[in-house]
Amino acid sequence: SSQQVTFKQALEAYTASAPQKMNLKPSYGTLKKGNKAHMVLLKNNPFKNQKSLRNILISQTWFAGKPLL
């Protein structure tokens, strides 16, 4: 169907595209040199087993370019 989105499109909608939709700075939502990242690092690759996405654990959380302990 033309209304279906791919897994990659859905993931981007919740990550890189979200700040744009909220009219935030263009540097938000992407990892680039000079940006201060707010991100999580996942223990597993979500593209390898999309059906178990809810079970993937977070290994690190970063805020303003620094890891939270």
mmCIF file of the C-alpha atoms, coordinates in Angstrom:
data_MODEL
# 
_entry.id   MODEL 
# 
loop_
_atom_site.group_PDB 
_atom_site.id 
_atom_site.type_symbol 
_atom_site.label_atom_id 
_atom_site.label_alt_id 
_atom_site.label_comp_id 
_atom_site.label_asym_id 
_atom_site.label_entity_id 
_atom_site.label_seq_id 
_atom_site.pdbx_PDB_ins_code 
_atom_site.Cartn_x 
_atom_site.Cartn_y 
_atom_site.Cartn_z 
_atom_site.occupancy 
_atom_site.B_iso_or_equiv 
_atom_site.pdbx_formal_charge 
_atom_site.auth_seq_id 
_atom_site.auth_comp_id 
_atom_site.auth_asym_id 
_atom_site.auth_atom_id 
_atom_site.pdbx_PDB_model_num 
ATOM 1  C CA . SER A 1 1  ? 0.000  0.000  0.000  1.00 0.00 ? 1  SER A CA 1 
ATOM 2  C CA . SER A 1 2  ? 1.189  3.557  -0.658 1.00 0.00 ? 2  SER A CA 1 
ATOM 3  C CA . GLN A 1 3  ? 0.514  4.462  2.980  1.00 0.00 ? 3  GLN A CA 1 
ATOM 4  C CA . GLN A 1 4  ? 2.955  1.934  4.390  1.00 0.00 ? 4  GLN A CA 1 
ATOM 5  C CA . VAL A 1 5  ? 6.336  3.100  5.638  1.00 0.00 ? 5  VAL A CA 1 
ATOM 6  C CA . THR A 1 6  ? 9.506  1.089  5.904  1.00 0.00 ? 6  THR A CA 1 
ATOM 7  C CA . PHE A 1 7  ? 11.090 0.284  9.238  1.00 0.00 ? 7  PHE A CA 1 
ATOM 8  C CA . LYS A 1 8  ? 13.881 2.763  8.431  1.00 0.00 ? 8  LYS A CA 1 
ATOM 9  C CA . GLN A 1 9  ? 11.353 5.533  7.650  1.00 0.00 ? 9  GLN A CA 1 
ATOM 10 C CA . ALA A 1 10 ? 9.509  4.880  10.915 1.00 0.00 ? 10 ALA A CA 1 
ATOM 11 C CA . LEU A 1 11 ? 12.720 4.938  12.943 1.00 0.00 ? 11 LEU A CA 1 
ATOM 12 C CA . GLU A 1 12 ? 13.827 8.175  11.271 1.00 0.00 ? 12 GLU A CA 1 
ATOM 13 C CA . ALA A 1 13 ? 10.440 9.745  12.050 1.00 0.00 ? 13 ALA A CA 1 
ATOM 14 C CA . TYR A 1 14 ? 11.086 9.175  15.760 1.00 0.00 ? 14 TYR A CA 1 
ATOM 15 C CA . THR A 1 15 ? 14.730 10.251 15.636 1.00 0.00 ? 15 THR A CA 1 
ATOM 16 C CA . ALA A 1 16 ? 16.297 12.488 12.975 1.00 0.00 ? 16 ALA A CA 1 
ATOM 17 C CA . SER A 1 17 ? 13.015 13.881 11.586 1.00 0.00 ? 17 SER A CA 1 
ATOM 18 C CA . ALA A 1 18 ? 11.328 14.655 14.906 1.00 0.00 ? 18 ALA A CA 1 
ATOM 19 C CA . PRO A 1 19 ? 13.263 17.873 15.688 1.00 0.00 ? 19 PRO A CA 1 
ATOM 20 C CA . GLN A 1 20 ? 12.530 19.196 12.188 1.00 0.00 ? 20 GLN A CA 1 
ATOM 21 C CA . LYS A 1 21 ? 8.808  18.602 12.651 1.00 0.00 ? 21 LYS A CA 1 
ATOM 22 C CA . MET A 1 22 ? 8.994  20.505 15.963 1.00 0.00 ? 22 MET A CA 1 
ATOM 23 C CA . ASN A 1 23 ? 10.761 23.477 14.286 1.00 0.00 ? 23 ASN A CA 1 
ATOM 24 C CA . LEU A 1 24 ? 13.927 23.001 16.341 1.00 0.00 ? 24 LEU A CA 1 
ATOM 25 C CA . LYS A 1 25 ? 17.443 23.929 15.222 1.00 0.00 ? 25 LYS A CA 1 
ATOM 26 C CA . PRO A 1 26 ? 18.632 22.124 12.071 1.00 0.00 ? 26 PRO A CA 1 
ATOM 27 C CA . SER A 1 27 ? 21.535 20.621 14.040 1.00 0.00 ? 27 SER A CA 1 
ATOM 28 C CA . TYR A 1 28 ? 19.157 18.681 16.313 1.00 0.00 ? 28 TYR A CA 1 
ATOM 29 C CA . GLY A 1 29 ? 18.398 15.066 15.520 1.00 0.00 ? 29 GLY A CA 1 
ATOM 30 C CA . THR A 1 30 ? 21.591 14.206 13.671 1.00 0.00 ? 30 THR A CA 1 
ATOM 31 C CA . LEU A 1 31 ? 25.100 13.142 14.620 1.00 0.00 ? 31 LEU A CA 1 
ATOM 32 C CA . LYS A 1 32 ? 27.585 15.544 13.098 1.00 0.00 ? 32 LYS A CA 1 
ATOM 33 C CA . LYS A 1 33 ? 30.849 17.070 14.258 1.00 0.00 ? 33 LYS A CA 1 
ATOM 34 C CA . GLY A 1 34 ? 30.083 20.108 16.422 1.00 0.00 ? 34 GLY A CA 1 
ATOM 35 C CA . ASN A 1 35 ? 26.571 19.004 17.426 1.00 0.00 ? 35 ASN A CA 1 
ATOM 36 C CA . LYS A 1 36 ? 25.888 18.169 21.058 1.00 0.00 ? 36 LYS A CA 1 
ATOM 37 C CA . ALA A 1 37 ? 24.237 14.801 20.885 1.00 0.00 ? 37 ALA A CA 1 
ATOM 38 C CA . HIS A 1 38 ? 21.241 13.657 22.888 1.00 0.00 ? 38 HIS A CA 1 
ATOM 39 C CA . MET A 1 39 ? 21.119 9.968  22.073 1.00 0.00 ? 39 MET A CA 1 
ATOM 40 C CA . VAL A 1 40 ? 20.931 6.419  23.277 1.00 0.00 ? 40 VAL A CA 1 
ATOM 41 C CA . LEU A 1 41 ? 23.184 3.567  22.241 1.00 0.00 ? 41 LEU A CA 1 
ATOM 42 C CA . LEU A 1 42 ? 21.364 0.279  21.857 1.00 0.00 ? 42 LEU A CA 1 
ATOM 43 C CA . LYS A 1 43 ? 22.790 -3.109 22.818 1.00 0.00 ? 43 LYS A CA 1 
ATOM 44 C CA . ASN A 1 44 ? 21.518 -4.682 19.578 1.00 0.00 ? 44 ASN A CA 1 
ATOM 45 C CA . ASN A 1 45 ? 20.986 -3.522 16.011 1.00 0.00 ? 45 ASN A CA 1 
ATOM 46 C CA . PRO A 1 46 ? 17.247 -2.777 15.585 1.00 0.00 ? 46 PRO A CA 1 
ATOM 47 C CA . PHE A 1 47 ? 17.459 -3.546 11.856 1.00 0.00 ? 47 PHE A CA 1 
ATOM 48 C CA . LYS A 1 48 ? 18.501 -7.156 12.485 1.00 0.00 ? 48 LYS A CA 1 
ATOM 49 C CA . ASN A 1 49 ? 15.340 -8.156 14.368 1.00 0.00 ? 49 ASN A CA 1 
ATOM 50 C CA . GLN A 1 50 ? 12.645 -5.531 13.931 1.00 0.00 ? 50 GLN A CA 1 
ATOM 51 C CA . LYS A 1 51 ? 9.941  -7.586 15.640 1.00 0.00 ? 51 LYS A CA 1 
ATOM 52 C CA . SER A 1 52 ? 11.822 -7.545 18.945 1.00 0.00 ? 52 SER A CA 1 
ATOM 53 C CA . LEU A 1 53 ? 12.523 -3.796 18.964 1.00 0.00 ? 53 LEU A CA 1 
ATOM 54 C CA . ARG A 1 54 ? 10.692 -3.369 22.271 1.00 0.00 ? 54 ARG A CA 1 
ATOM 55 C CA . ASN A 1 55 ? 13.108 -5.831 23.882 1.00 0.00 ? 55 ASN A CA 1 
ATOM 56 C CA . ILE A 1 56 ? 16.335 -4.061 22.879 1.00 0.00 ? 56 ILE A CA 1 
ATOM 57 C CA . LEU A 1 57 ? 18.153 -2.674 25.902 1.00 0.00 ? 57 LEU A CA 1 
ATOM 58 C CA . ILE A 1 58 ? 19.893 0.691  26.091 1.00 0.00 ? 58 ILE A CA 1 
ATOM 59 C CA . SER A 1 59 ? 23.612 0.480  26.802 1.00 0.00 ? 59 SER A CA 1 
ATOM 60 C CA . GLN A 1 60 ? 24.340 4.229  27.120 1.00 0.00 ? 60 GLN A CA 1 
ATOM 61 C CA . THR A 1 61 ? 22.468 7.518  27.276 1.00 0.00 ? 61 THR A CA 1 
ATOM 62 C CA . TRP A 1 62 ? 24.104 10.763 26.155 1.00 0.00 ? 62 TRP A CA 1 
ATOM 63 C CA . PHE A 1 63 ? 22.869 14.295 26.841 1.00 0.00 ? 63 PHE A CA 1 
ATOM 64 C CA . ALA A 1 64 ? 24.456 17.469 25.441 1.00 0.00 ? 64 ALA A CA 1 
ATOM 65 C CA . GLY A 1 65 ? 27.352 15.437 24.071 1.00 0.00 ? 65 GLY A CA 1 
ATOM 66 C CA . LYS A 1 66 ? 28.226 13.772 27.376 1.00 0.00 ? 66 LYS A CA 1 
ATOM 67 C CA . PRO A 1 67 ? 27.410 10.292 28.690 1.00 0.00 ? 67 PRO A CA 1 
ATOM 68 C CA . LEU A 1 68 ? 25.046 10.068 31.663 1.00 0.00 ? 68 LEU A CA 1 
ATOM 69 C CA . LEU A 1 69 ? 26.115 7.698  34.384 1.00 0.00 ? 69 LEU A CA 1 
# 
